[in-house]
Short mmCIF file of the C-alpha atoms (twelve columns), coordinates in Angstrom:
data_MODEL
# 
_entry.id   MODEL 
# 
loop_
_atom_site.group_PDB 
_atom_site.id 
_atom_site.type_symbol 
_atom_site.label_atom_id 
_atom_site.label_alt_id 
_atom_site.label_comp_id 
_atom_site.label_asym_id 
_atom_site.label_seq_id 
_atom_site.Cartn_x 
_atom_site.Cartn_y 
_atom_site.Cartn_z 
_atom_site.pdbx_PDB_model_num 
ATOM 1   C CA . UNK A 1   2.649   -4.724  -45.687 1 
ATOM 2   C CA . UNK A 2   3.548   -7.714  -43.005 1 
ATOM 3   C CA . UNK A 3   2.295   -6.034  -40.407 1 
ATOM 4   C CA . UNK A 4   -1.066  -4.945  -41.875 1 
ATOM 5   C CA . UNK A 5   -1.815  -8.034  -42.787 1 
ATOM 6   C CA . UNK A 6   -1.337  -9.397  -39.651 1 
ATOM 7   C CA . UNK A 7   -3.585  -6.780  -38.298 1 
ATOM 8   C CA . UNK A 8   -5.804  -7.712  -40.346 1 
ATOM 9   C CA . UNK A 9   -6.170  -11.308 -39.481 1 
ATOM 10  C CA . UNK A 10  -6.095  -11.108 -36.201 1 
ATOM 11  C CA . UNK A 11  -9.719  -11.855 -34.305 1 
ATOM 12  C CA . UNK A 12  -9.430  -7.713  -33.435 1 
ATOM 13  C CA . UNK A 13  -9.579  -6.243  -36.236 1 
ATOM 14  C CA . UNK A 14  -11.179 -9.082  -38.816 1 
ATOM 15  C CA . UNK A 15  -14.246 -7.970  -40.637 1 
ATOM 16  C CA . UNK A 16  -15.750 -11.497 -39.478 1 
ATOM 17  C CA . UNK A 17  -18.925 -11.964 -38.024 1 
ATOM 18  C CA . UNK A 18  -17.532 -13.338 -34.499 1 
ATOM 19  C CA . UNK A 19  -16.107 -9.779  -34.089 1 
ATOM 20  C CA . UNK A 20  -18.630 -8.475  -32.172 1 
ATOM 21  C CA . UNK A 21  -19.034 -11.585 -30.032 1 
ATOM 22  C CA . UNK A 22  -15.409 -11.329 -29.470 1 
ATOM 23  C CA . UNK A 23  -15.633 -7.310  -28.444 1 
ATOM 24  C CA . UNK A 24  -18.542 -8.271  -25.968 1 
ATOM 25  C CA . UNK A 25  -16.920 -11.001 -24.613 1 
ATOM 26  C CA . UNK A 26  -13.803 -8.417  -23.749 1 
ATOM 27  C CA . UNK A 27  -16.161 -5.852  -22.541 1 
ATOM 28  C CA . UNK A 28  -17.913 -8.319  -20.403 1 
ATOM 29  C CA . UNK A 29  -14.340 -9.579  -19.148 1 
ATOM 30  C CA . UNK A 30  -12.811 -5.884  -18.301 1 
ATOM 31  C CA . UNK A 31  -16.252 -5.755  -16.237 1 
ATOM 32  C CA . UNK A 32  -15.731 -8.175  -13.729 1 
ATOM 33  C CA . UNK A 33  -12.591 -7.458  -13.817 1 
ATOM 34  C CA . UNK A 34  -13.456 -4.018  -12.721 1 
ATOM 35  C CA . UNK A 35  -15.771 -4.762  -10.054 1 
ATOM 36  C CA . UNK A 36  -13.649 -7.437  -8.720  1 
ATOM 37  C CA . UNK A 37  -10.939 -4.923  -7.839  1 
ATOM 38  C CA . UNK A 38  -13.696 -3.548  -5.846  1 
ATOM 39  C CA . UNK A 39  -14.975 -6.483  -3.633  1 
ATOM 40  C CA . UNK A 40  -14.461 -6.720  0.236   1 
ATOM 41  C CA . UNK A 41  -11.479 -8.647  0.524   1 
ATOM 42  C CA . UNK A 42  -11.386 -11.793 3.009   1 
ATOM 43  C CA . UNK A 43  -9.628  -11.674 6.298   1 
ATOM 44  C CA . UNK A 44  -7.933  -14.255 7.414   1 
ATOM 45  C CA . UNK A 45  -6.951  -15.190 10.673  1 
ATOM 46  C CA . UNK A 46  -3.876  -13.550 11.838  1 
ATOM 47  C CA . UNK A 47  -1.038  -15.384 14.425  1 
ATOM 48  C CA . UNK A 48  -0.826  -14.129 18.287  1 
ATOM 49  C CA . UNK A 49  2.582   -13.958 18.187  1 
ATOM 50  C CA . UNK A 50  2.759   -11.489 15.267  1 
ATOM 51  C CA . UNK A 51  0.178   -9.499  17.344  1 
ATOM 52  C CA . UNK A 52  3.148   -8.815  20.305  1 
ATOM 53  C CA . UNK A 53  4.921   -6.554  17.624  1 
ATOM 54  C CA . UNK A 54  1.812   -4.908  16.140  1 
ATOM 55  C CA . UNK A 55  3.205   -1.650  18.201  1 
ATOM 56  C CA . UNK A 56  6.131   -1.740  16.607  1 
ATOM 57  C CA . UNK A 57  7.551   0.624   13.948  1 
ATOM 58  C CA . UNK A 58  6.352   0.095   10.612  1 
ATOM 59  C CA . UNK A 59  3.346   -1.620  11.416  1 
ATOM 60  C CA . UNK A 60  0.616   0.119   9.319   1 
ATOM 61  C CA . UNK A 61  -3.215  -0.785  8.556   1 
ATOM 62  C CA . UNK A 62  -4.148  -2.688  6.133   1 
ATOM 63  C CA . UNK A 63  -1.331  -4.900  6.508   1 
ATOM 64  C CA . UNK A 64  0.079   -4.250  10.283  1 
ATOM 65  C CA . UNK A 65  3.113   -6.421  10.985  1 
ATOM 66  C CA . UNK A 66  4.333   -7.605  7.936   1 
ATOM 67  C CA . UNK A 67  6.461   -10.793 8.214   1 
ATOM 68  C CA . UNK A 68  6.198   -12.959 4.645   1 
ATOM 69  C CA . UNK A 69  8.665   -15.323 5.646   1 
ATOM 70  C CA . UNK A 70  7.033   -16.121 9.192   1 
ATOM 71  C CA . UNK A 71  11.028  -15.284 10.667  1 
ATOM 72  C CA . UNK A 72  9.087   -14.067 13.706  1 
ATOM 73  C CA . UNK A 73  6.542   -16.347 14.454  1 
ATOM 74  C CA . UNK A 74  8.384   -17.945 17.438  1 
ATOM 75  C CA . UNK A 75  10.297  -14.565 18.643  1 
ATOM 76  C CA . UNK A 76  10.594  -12.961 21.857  1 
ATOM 77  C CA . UNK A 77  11.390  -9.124  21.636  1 
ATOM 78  C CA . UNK A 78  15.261  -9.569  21.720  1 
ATOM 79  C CA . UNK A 79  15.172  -11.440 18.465  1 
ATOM 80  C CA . UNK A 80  12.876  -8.438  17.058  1 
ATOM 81  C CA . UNK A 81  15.244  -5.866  18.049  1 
ATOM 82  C CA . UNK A 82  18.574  -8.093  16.297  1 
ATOM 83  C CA . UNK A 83  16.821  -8.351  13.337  1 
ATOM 84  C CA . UNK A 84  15.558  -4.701  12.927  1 
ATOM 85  C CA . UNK A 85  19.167  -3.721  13.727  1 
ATOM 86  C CA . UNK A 86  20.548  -5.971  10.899  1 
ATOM 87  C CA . UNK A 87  18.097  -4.875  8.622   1 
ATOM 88  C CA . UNK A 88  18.852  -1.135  9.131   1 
ATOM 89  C CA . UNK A 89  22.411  -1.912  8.909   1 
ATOM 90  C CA . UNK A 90  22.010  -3.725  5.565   1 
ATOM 91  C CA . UNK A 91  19.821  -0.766  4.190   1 
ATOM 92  C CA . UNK A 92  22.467  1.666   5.014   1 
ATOM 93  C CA . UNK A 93  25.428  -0.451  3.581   1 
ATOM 94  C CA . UNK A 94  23.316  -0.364  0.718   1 
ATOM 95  C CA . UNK A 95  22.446  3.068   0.454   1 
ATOM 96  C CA . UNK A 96  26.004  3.929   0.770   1 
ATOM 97  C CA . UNK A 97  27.281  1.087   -1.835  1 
ATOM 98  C CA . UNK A 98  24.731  2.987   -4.275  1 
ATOM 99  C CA . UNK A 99  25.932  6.039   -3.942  1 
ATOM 100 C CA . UNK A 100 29.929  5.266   -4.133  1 
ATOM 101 C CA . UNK A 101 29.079  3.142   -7.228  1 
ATOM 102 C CA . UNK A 102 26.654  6.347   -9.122  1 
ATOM 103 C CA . UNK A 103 29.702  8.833   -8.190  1 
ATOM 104 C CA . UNK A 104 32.135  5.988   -9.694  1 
ATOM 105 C CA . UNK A 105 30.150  5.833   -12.902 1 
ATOM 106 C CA . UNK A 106 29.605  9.289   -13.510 1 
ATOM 107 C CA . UNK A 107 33.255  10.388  -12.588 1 
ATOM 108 C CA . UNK A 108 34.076  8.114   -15.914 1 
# 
């Protein structure tokens, strides 16, 4: 009974008359909303030296190079090639961390 009565008072499902106004007003909303997702996006201006590694491995349209943290915006191409090599060293430490620890937990 709790929870039909709060069903019931809530701006949803109220037999008020500001339901409709309410529904439209969510309609309306999920609209733009909608066509928003839909929009040309802006493009912004991109840095030259994240252009020297746009032939690199990885880079793919829309993005290209992806560097969030800007690690590379200063970088010649031996600094690249150290970091790539740490990161695929990382990602297979991982990888094999994850599977010692799944055969660990299921041999219990």
């Amino acid at each position: 009974n709790g929870w039909r009565d709060l069903m019931r008072s809530s701006l949803l499902f109220s037999s008020t008359s500001n339901q409709p106004t309410m529904f439209k007003l969510a309609a309306i909303a999920s609209l733009i909303a909608g066509a928003s997702a839909f929009a040309p996006a802006q493009q912004g201006a991109s840095s030259t030296a994240l252009k020297a590694f746009e032939s690199e491995l990885g880079a793919q349209p829309p993005l290209g190079f992806f560097d969030p943290l800007g690690l590379l915006e200063d970088a010649d191409q031996e600094r690249f090639d150290r970091l790539r090599y740490v990161e695929v060293k990382h990602g297979r430490i991982c990888m094999l961390l994850s599977f010692f620890m799944c055969s660990f937990f299921q041999s219990q």
